[in-house]
Amino acid sequence: MDKKITTAPLSSNAKDYLTKDELLKELEEQGLPLSEKQIDFRRKNGEINGKIVPPELNFVKIKGNGSRLMIKKDEAVQYIARLKKQSVNITYKDVKSIVESYDDVMLKPARAAMRQNRNFTGKIEDEVKGKLVEWGLAKYAYEKVDLELVIDFALITVNTRKRDEGDFVKCLVNSKEKNIPDELKVSVKSTSGNLLAVPEVETSWEGEWFVLAKLHIEDKFLYDAIKAGLGLMELDLDRNLGWFEIRGFVSKKDFTNSEISYKGVNLPAPFKMDNDFGRDNYIMLPTQLNQNPEDFISLLEKIKKSVS
């Protein structure tokens, strides 16, 4: 089922403009909590490759309110409505399904290049969160268009795959796996920050559509699971731990078009990251992607039709 807004967002707020704190409070009440850092990024705007990149959230100074930045209430309502359409809730049932299906991967040694400095618990959290992103997209597809995407839980070896690709290349039709046509294969890219960034060498791998996704989940979800395993508390498997957000999507053709995306080890100011990438990446900001949830749902419907 779609996320529901049980009361109109901001219905109790009579003001025409909202402060950042008021928007954060409303997002929390609507089941879409965001950090202050996320709001700050989403209101950034600038120029890349000579083209203006607009803000995702348009905060402005309003006469009579000093130097405070504020957003129009109507724009905030529209933004919350869009987030509802491009997100799904994540529960302990989802975490349970990941752990049940991913046991071999959980117990394998950490890859030296990626997690040599993480302890076992840190590795487990990384693996669960990473797979929850794929799970979130599959859950979204099923809730929106009844499309059953197949998540790959296989153990990665050097001889089979280069990495945990996050690609959706199959779906289930009447309990049987069917291949998704090459031109409709989807590769979900999770971000702990805000960018769709893919090393140039990886753009030749599978996936003709890149989906930028973000997992918003309670920091202590794993700790509570450990406490439950030790009999110190009971878990409500249906309780929301957070939410999965589709930040936008783009075709590989457009993503690798240097006139549309940016290619380099970092972005120019004001979007510059603290650390450079180790090699050239194609990079796009969320507002450079297609953020229309109806368009993404249409892509899912095309996938479903192609295998029916």
Short mmCIF file of C-alpha atoms in Angstrom, two decimals:
data_model
loop_
_atom_site.label_atom_id
_atom_site.label_comp_id
_atom_site.label_asym_id
_atom_site.label_seq_id
_atom_site.Cartn_x
_atom_site.Cartn_y
_atom_site.Cartn_z
CA MET A 1 0.00 0.00 0.00
CA ASP A 2 1.05 3.57 -0.60
CA LYS A 3 2.12 5.70 2.30
CA LYS A 4 -0.92 7.57 3.61
CA ILE A 5 -1.10 11.09 4.98
CA THR A 6 -3.74 10.69 7.69
CA THR A 7 -3.97 14.41 8.28
CA ALA A 8 -3.10 17.06 5.75
CA PRO A 9 0.55 18.00 6.16
CA LEU A 10 0.96 21.30 8.01
CA SER A 11 -2.81 21.58 8.46
CA SER A 12 -2.35 23.03 11.93
CA ASN A 13 0.17 25.62 10.77
CA ALA A 14 -1.50 28.85 9.68
CA LYS A 15 1.68 30.54 8.45
CA ASP A 16 2.49 30.90 4.76
CA TYR A 17 6.20 30.18 5.30
CA LEU A 18 8.02 27.64 7.47
CA THR A 19 11.39 27.62 9.14
CA LYS A 20 13.76 24.70 8.72
CA ASP A 21 12.90 23.46 12.21
CA GLU A 22 9.19 23.54 11.43
CA LEU A 23 9.74 21.55 8.24
CA LEU A 24 11.88 19.00 10.10
CA LYS A 25 9.12 18.58 12.69
CA GLU A 26 6.48 18.05 10.02
CA LEU A 27 8.61 15.48 8.18
CA GLU A 28 9.04 13.58 11.45
CA GLU A 29 5.30 13.60 12.09
CA GLN A 30 4.61 12.40 8.57
CA GLY A 31 6.91 9.39 9.02
CA LEU A 32 9.62 10.83 6.78
CA PRO A 33 12.30 11.97 9.20
CA LEU A 34 15.27 13.74 7.64
CA SER A 35 18.39 15.07 9.31
CA GLU A 36 19.18 18.77 9.38
CA LYS A 37 22.20 17.97 7.22
CA GLN A 38 19.91 16.49 4.57
CA ILE A 39 17.75 19.62 4.53
CA ASP A 40 20.86 21.78 4.20
CA PHE A 41 22.02 19.78 1.19
CA ARG A 42 18.61 19.76 -0.46
CA ARG A 43 18.46 23.55 -0.40
CA LYS A 44 21.81 23.96 -2.16
CA ASN A 45 21.93 25.39 -5.67
CA GLY A 46 24.77 26.21 -8.03
CA GLU A 47 26.22 25.70 -11.47
CA ILE A 48 27.76 22.62 -13.07
CA ASN A 49 29.07 22.51 -16.65
CA GLY A 50 27.64 25.98 -17.19
CA LYS A 51 24.13 24.86 -16.27
CA ILE A 52 22.15 25.98 -13.25
CA VAL A 53 21.34 23.20 -10.76
CA PRO A 54 18.24 24.28 -8.83
CA PRO A 55 17.64 23.51 -5.15
CA GLU A 56 15.41 20.63 -4.20
CA LEU A 57 13.97 22.72 -1.38
CA ASN A 58 13.71 26.43 -2.06
CA PHE A 59 14.44 28.36 1.13
CA VAL A 60 14.41 32.14 0.89
CA LYS A 61 14.60 35.20 3.15
CA ILE A 62 11.23 36.74 3.92
CA LYS A 63 10.76 40.39 4.82
CA GLY A 64 10.07 40.81 8.50
CA ASN A 65 11.80 37.56 9.48
CA GLY A 66 15.36 38.81 9.70
CA SER A 67 18.06 36.60 8.24
CA ARG A 68 16.13 33.37 8.72
CA LEU A 69 15.63 31.23 5.63
CA MET A 70 12.09 29.94 5.10
CA ILE A 71 10.16 27.79 2.64
CA LYS A 72 6.66 28.34 1.31
CA LYS A 73 4.14 26.18 3.11
CA ASP A 74 2.51 25.14 -0.18
CA GLU A 75 5.87 24.02 -1.57
CA ALA A 76 6.54 22.02 1.61
CA VAL A 77 3.16 20.27 1.27
CA GLN A 78 3.93 19.36 -2.35
CA TYR A 79 7.38 18.09 -1.39
CA ILE A 80 6.03 15.85 1.36
CA ALA A 81 3.40 14.48 -1.03
CA ARG A 82 6.15 13.61 -3.54
CA LEU A 83 8.27 11.90 -0.89
CA LYS A 84 5.28 9.77 0.03
CA LYS A 85 5.00 8.62 -3.58
CA GLN A 86 8.65 7.67 -3.93
CA SER A 87 9.23 5.85 -0.67
CA VAL A 88 8.30 2.76 1.35
CA ASN A 89 8.60 1.96 5.03
CA ILE A 90 11.27 -0.42 6.31
CA THR A 91 10.39 -2.74 9.21
CA TYR A 92 12.10 -5.47 11.21
CA LYS A 93 10.30 -7.98 8.96
CA ASP A 94 12.37 -6.62 6.09
CA VAL A 95 15.57 -6.92 8.13
CA LYS A 96 14.60 -10.48 9.11
CA SER A 97 14.11 -11.44 5.46
CA ILE A 98 17.53 -10.04 4.55
CA VAL A 99 19.31 -11.95 7.32
CA GLU A 100 17.50 -15.20 6.47
CA SER A 101 18.47 -14.99 2.81
CA TYR A 102 21.97 -13.58 3.20
CA ASP A 103 23.50 -15.82 5.85
CA ASP A 104 26.43 -17.08 3.76
CA VAL A 105 27.46 -13.52 2.92
CA MET A 106 27.14 -12.40 6.54
CA LEU A 107 29.63 -15.04 7.68
CA LYS A 108 32.21 -14.66 4.95
CA PRO A 109 35.48 -12.80 5.69
CA ALA A 110 35.44 -9.06 5.06
CA ARG A 111 36.87 -7.99 1.74
CA ALA A 112 40.31 -6.56 2.40
CA ALA A 113 39.92 -3.51 0.20
CA MET A 114 36.57 -2.40 1.55
CA ARG A 115 36.11 -3.45 5.15
CA GLN A 116 39.49 -4.34 6.58
CA ASN A 117 39.05 -1.78 9.34
CA ARG A 118 35.51 -2.83 10.29
CA ASN A 119 34.84 -5.29 13.08
CA PHE A 120 32.36 -8.12 12.57
CA THR A 121 29.38 -6.15 13.88
CA GLY A 122 30.23 -3.24 11.60
CA LYS A 123 30.47 -5.59 8.64
CA ILE A 124 27.07 -7.08 9.43
CA GLU A 125 25.50 -3.63 9.64
CA ASP A 126 27.07 -2.66 6.29
CA GLU A 127 25.79 -5.81 4.61
CA VAL A 128 22.25 -5.48 6.00
CA LYS A 129 21.95 -1.81 5.12
CA GLY A 130 23.33 -2.38 1.63
CA LYS A 131 20.89 -5.20 0.90
CA LEU A 132 18.00 -3.25 2.44
CA VAL A 133 18.43 -0.72 -0.36
CA GLU A 134 17.82 -3.43 -2.96
CA TRP A 135 15.03 -4.84 -0.81
CA GLY A 136 13.48 -1.37 -0.58
CA LEU A 137 13.39 -0.98 -4.35
CA ALA A 138 11.90 -4.45 -4.79
CA LYS A 139 9.32 -3.70 -2.09
CA TYR A 140 8.47 -0.42 -3.80
CA ALA A 141 8.01 -2.14 -7.18
CA TYR A 142 5.74 -4.77 -5.64
CA GLU A 143 3.63 -2.24 -3.76
CA LYS A 144 3.25 0.09 -6.73
CA VAL A 145 2.74 -2.22 -9.72
CA ASP A 146 2.76 -5.77 -8.32
CA LEU A 147 6.15 -6.43 -9.95
CA GLU A 148 8.29 -9.07 -8.22
CA LEU A 149 11.93 -8.18 -8.82
CA VAL A 150 14.47 -10.88 -7.96
CA ILE A 151 17.16 -9.89 -5.46
CA ASP A 152 20.47 -11.71 -5.84
CA PHE A 153 21.59 -13.13 -2.50
CA ALA A 154 24.35 -15.29 -3.95
CA LEU A 155 27.79 -15.38 -2.38
CA ILE A 156 30.17 -13.31 -4.48
CA THR A 157 33.35 -14.95 -5.69
CA VAL A 158 36.10 -13.65 -7.92
CA ASN A 159 35.09 -16.13 -10.63
CA THR A 160 31.40 -15.19 -10.69
CA ARG A 161 31.03 -11.44 -10.35
CA LYS A 162 33.12 -8.33 -9.91
CA ARG A 163 31.04 -7.00 -7.04
CA ASP A 164 27.62 -7.03 -5.40
CA GLU A 165 26.09 -5.26 -8.36
CA GLY A 166 22.71 -4.19 -7.05
CA ASP A 167 21.27 -5.00 -10.45
CA PHE A 168 17.79 -6.25 -11.17
CA VAL A 169 17.98 -8.55 -14.18
CA LYS A 170 15.17 -10.99 -13.39
CA CYS A 171 11.64 -10.95 -12.03
CA LEU A 172 9.11 -13.54 -10.95
CA VAL A 173 6.05 -14.28 -13.07
CA ASN A 174 3.76 -16.95 -11.65
CA SER A 175 6.63 -18.07 -9.38
CA LYS A 176 8.98 -18.54 -12.35
CA GLU A 177 12.04 -16.40 -13.01
CA LYS A 178 12.06 -14.42 -16.25
CA ASN A 179 14.85 -12.29 -17.68
CA ILE A 180 14.26 -8.56 -17.91
CA PRO A 181 15.19 -7.24 -21.39
CA ASP A 182 18.60 -5.57 -21.47
CA GLU A 183 17.16 -2.14 -22.22
CA LEU A 184 15.05 -2.25 -19.05
CA LYS A 185 17.55 -3.68 -16.56
CA VAL A 186 17.84 -1.52 -13.45
CA SER A 187 20.88 -0.90 -11.28
CA VAL A 188 20.16 0.64 -7.88
CA LYS A 189 22.90 2.83 -6.44
CA SER A 190 22.70 3.64 -2.76
CA THR A 191 24.23 6.73 -1.26
CA SER A 192 25.23 7.62 2.27
CA GLY A 193 25.48 11.17 0.99
CA ASN A 194 23.59 12.72 -1.88
CA LEU A 195 25.20 11.88 -5.22
CA LEU A 196 24.77 9.39 -8.01
CA ALA A 197 28.42 8.61 -8.66
CA VAL A 198 29.69 5.66 -10.71
CA PRO A 199 33.32 5.02 -11.73
CA GLU A 200 33.73 5.26 -15.49
CA VAL A 201 34.82 1.62 -15.76
CA GLU A 202 31.61 0.42 -14.10
CA THR A 203 29.30 2.18 -16.53
CA SER A 204 29.87 -0.69 -18.97
CA TRP A 205 28.42 -3.20 -16.51
CA GLU A 206 24.82 -4.35 -16.44
CA GLY A 207 21.95 -1.97 -15.90
CA GLU A 208 20.56 0.44 -18.48
CA TRP A 209 18.81 2.52 -15.82
CA PHE A 210 20.49 3.90 -12.73
CA VAL A 211 18.32 4.50 -9.69
CA LEU A 212 19.70 6.61 -6.86
CA ALA A 213 18.29 5.46 -3.54
CA LYS A 214 18.76 6.40 0.09
CA LEU A 215 18.02 4.40 3.22
CA HIS A 216 16.85 6.35 6.25
CA ILE A 217 16.99 3.92 9.19
CA GLU A 218 17.35 4.13 12.96
CA ASP A 219 20.98 4.03 14.06
CA LYS A 220 20.22 1.58 16.85
CA PHE A 221 18.22 -0.97 14.86
CA LEU A 222 21.00 -3.57 15.06
CA TYR A 223 21.57 -2.96 18.77
CA ASP A 224 17.89 -3.56 19.49
CA ALA A 225 18.05 -6.78 17.48
CA ILE A 226 21.01 -7.94 19.59
CA LYS A 227 19.12 -7.10 22.80
CA ALA A 228 16.11 -9.06 21.53
CA GLY A 229 18.35 -12.03 20.75
CA LEU A 230 19.64 -11.94 24.32
CA GLY A 231 16.10 -11.86 25.70
CA LEU A 232 16.42 -8.29 27.00
CA MET A 233 13.54 -6.93 24.94
CA GLU A 234 10.89 -7.97 22.44
CA LEU A 235 10.87 -6.74 18.87
CA ASP A 236 7.73 -5.63 17.10
CA LEU A 237 8.52 -6.98 13.63
CA ASP A 238 5.96 -4.65 12.06
CA ARG A 239 7.41 -1.49 13.61
CA ASN A 240 8.84 1.03 11.15
CA LEU A 241 12.60 1.38 11.51
CA GLY A 242 12.77 4.05 8.87
CA TRP A 243 12.11 4.49 5.19
CA PHE A 244 13.57 3.86 1.75
CA GLU A 245 13.66 6.82 -0.63
CA ILE A 246 14.07 6.94 -4.39
CA ARG A 247 16.11 10.07 -4.97
CA GLY A 248 15.78 9.92 -8.76
CA PHE A 249 16.62 7.85 -11.82
CA VAL A 250 18.34 8.28 -15.17
CA SER A 251 19.14 6.24 -18.27
CA LYS A 252 22.74 5.11 -18.69
CA LYS A 253 22.80 6.94 -22.03
CA ASP A 254 22.06 10.28 -20.36
CA PHE A 255 24.20 9.54 -17.32
CA THR A 256 27.31 9.00 -19.44
CA ASN A 257 26.61 12.05 -21.61
CA SER A 258 29.25 14.60 -20.57
CA GLU A 259 26.95 17.43 -21.60
CA ILE A 260 24.42 16.31 -18.99
CA SER A 261 26.45 14.76 -16.16
CA TYR A 262 29.78 15.73 -14.62
CA LYS A 263 32.93 13.65 -14.96
CA GLY A 264 35.75 13.95 -12.44
CA VAL A 265 37.02 13.08 -8.97
CA ASN A 266 34.95 15.78 -7.27
CA LEU A 267 32.24 18.34 -7.94
CA PRO A 268 32.79 22.09 -8.12
CA ALA A 269 31.63 24.34 -5.27
CA PRO A 270 29.12 24.57 -3.67
CA PHE A 271 28.61 20.82 -4.16
CA LYS A 272 32.26 19.85 -3.59
CA MET A 273 32.69 16.89 -1.25
CA ASP A 274 35.21 16.75 1.60
CA ASN A 275 37.11 13.90 -0.07
CA ASP A 276 37.88 13.25 -3.73
CA PHE A 277 37.04 9.97 -5.43
CA GLY A 278 40.08 7.82 -6.15
CA ARG A 279 39.37 7.92 -9.89
CA ASP A 280 37.09 9.63 -12.37
CA ASN A 281 33.39 9.14 -11.77
CA TYR A 282 30.33 10.17 -13.68
CA ILE A 283 28.42 12.27 -11.15
CA MET A 284 24.90 13.67 -11.04
CA LEU A 285 23.00 15.44 -8.28
CA PRO A 286 19.46 14.32 -7.42
CA THR A 287 17.88 17.38 -9.02
CA GLN A 288 19.65 16.50 -12.28
CA LEU A 289 17.89 13.14 -12.26
CA ASN A 290 14.26 12.42 -13.05
CA GLN A 291 12.53 12.81 -9.68
CA ASN A 292 8.98 12.37 -10.96
CA PRO A 293 7.57 9.31 -9.16
CA GLU A 294 4.96 8.76 -11.91
CA ASP A 295 7.73 8.43 -14.50
CA PHE A 296 9.55 5.84 -12.42
CA ILE A 297 6.35 3.89 -11.84
CA SER A 298 5.87 3.96 -15.62
CA LEU A 299 9.32 2.38 -16.04
CA LEU A 300 8.35 -0.38 -13.60
CA GLU A 301 5.17 -0.96 -15.55
CA LYS A 302 7.20 -1.33 -18.76
CA ILE A 303 9.36 -3.96 -17.05
CA LYS A 304 6.28 -5.84 -15.90
CA LYS A 305 4.70 -5.71 -19.36
CA SER A 306 7.94 -6.90 -21.01
CA VAL A 307 7.89 -10.20 -19.12
CA SER A 308 4.16 -10.85 -19.00
#
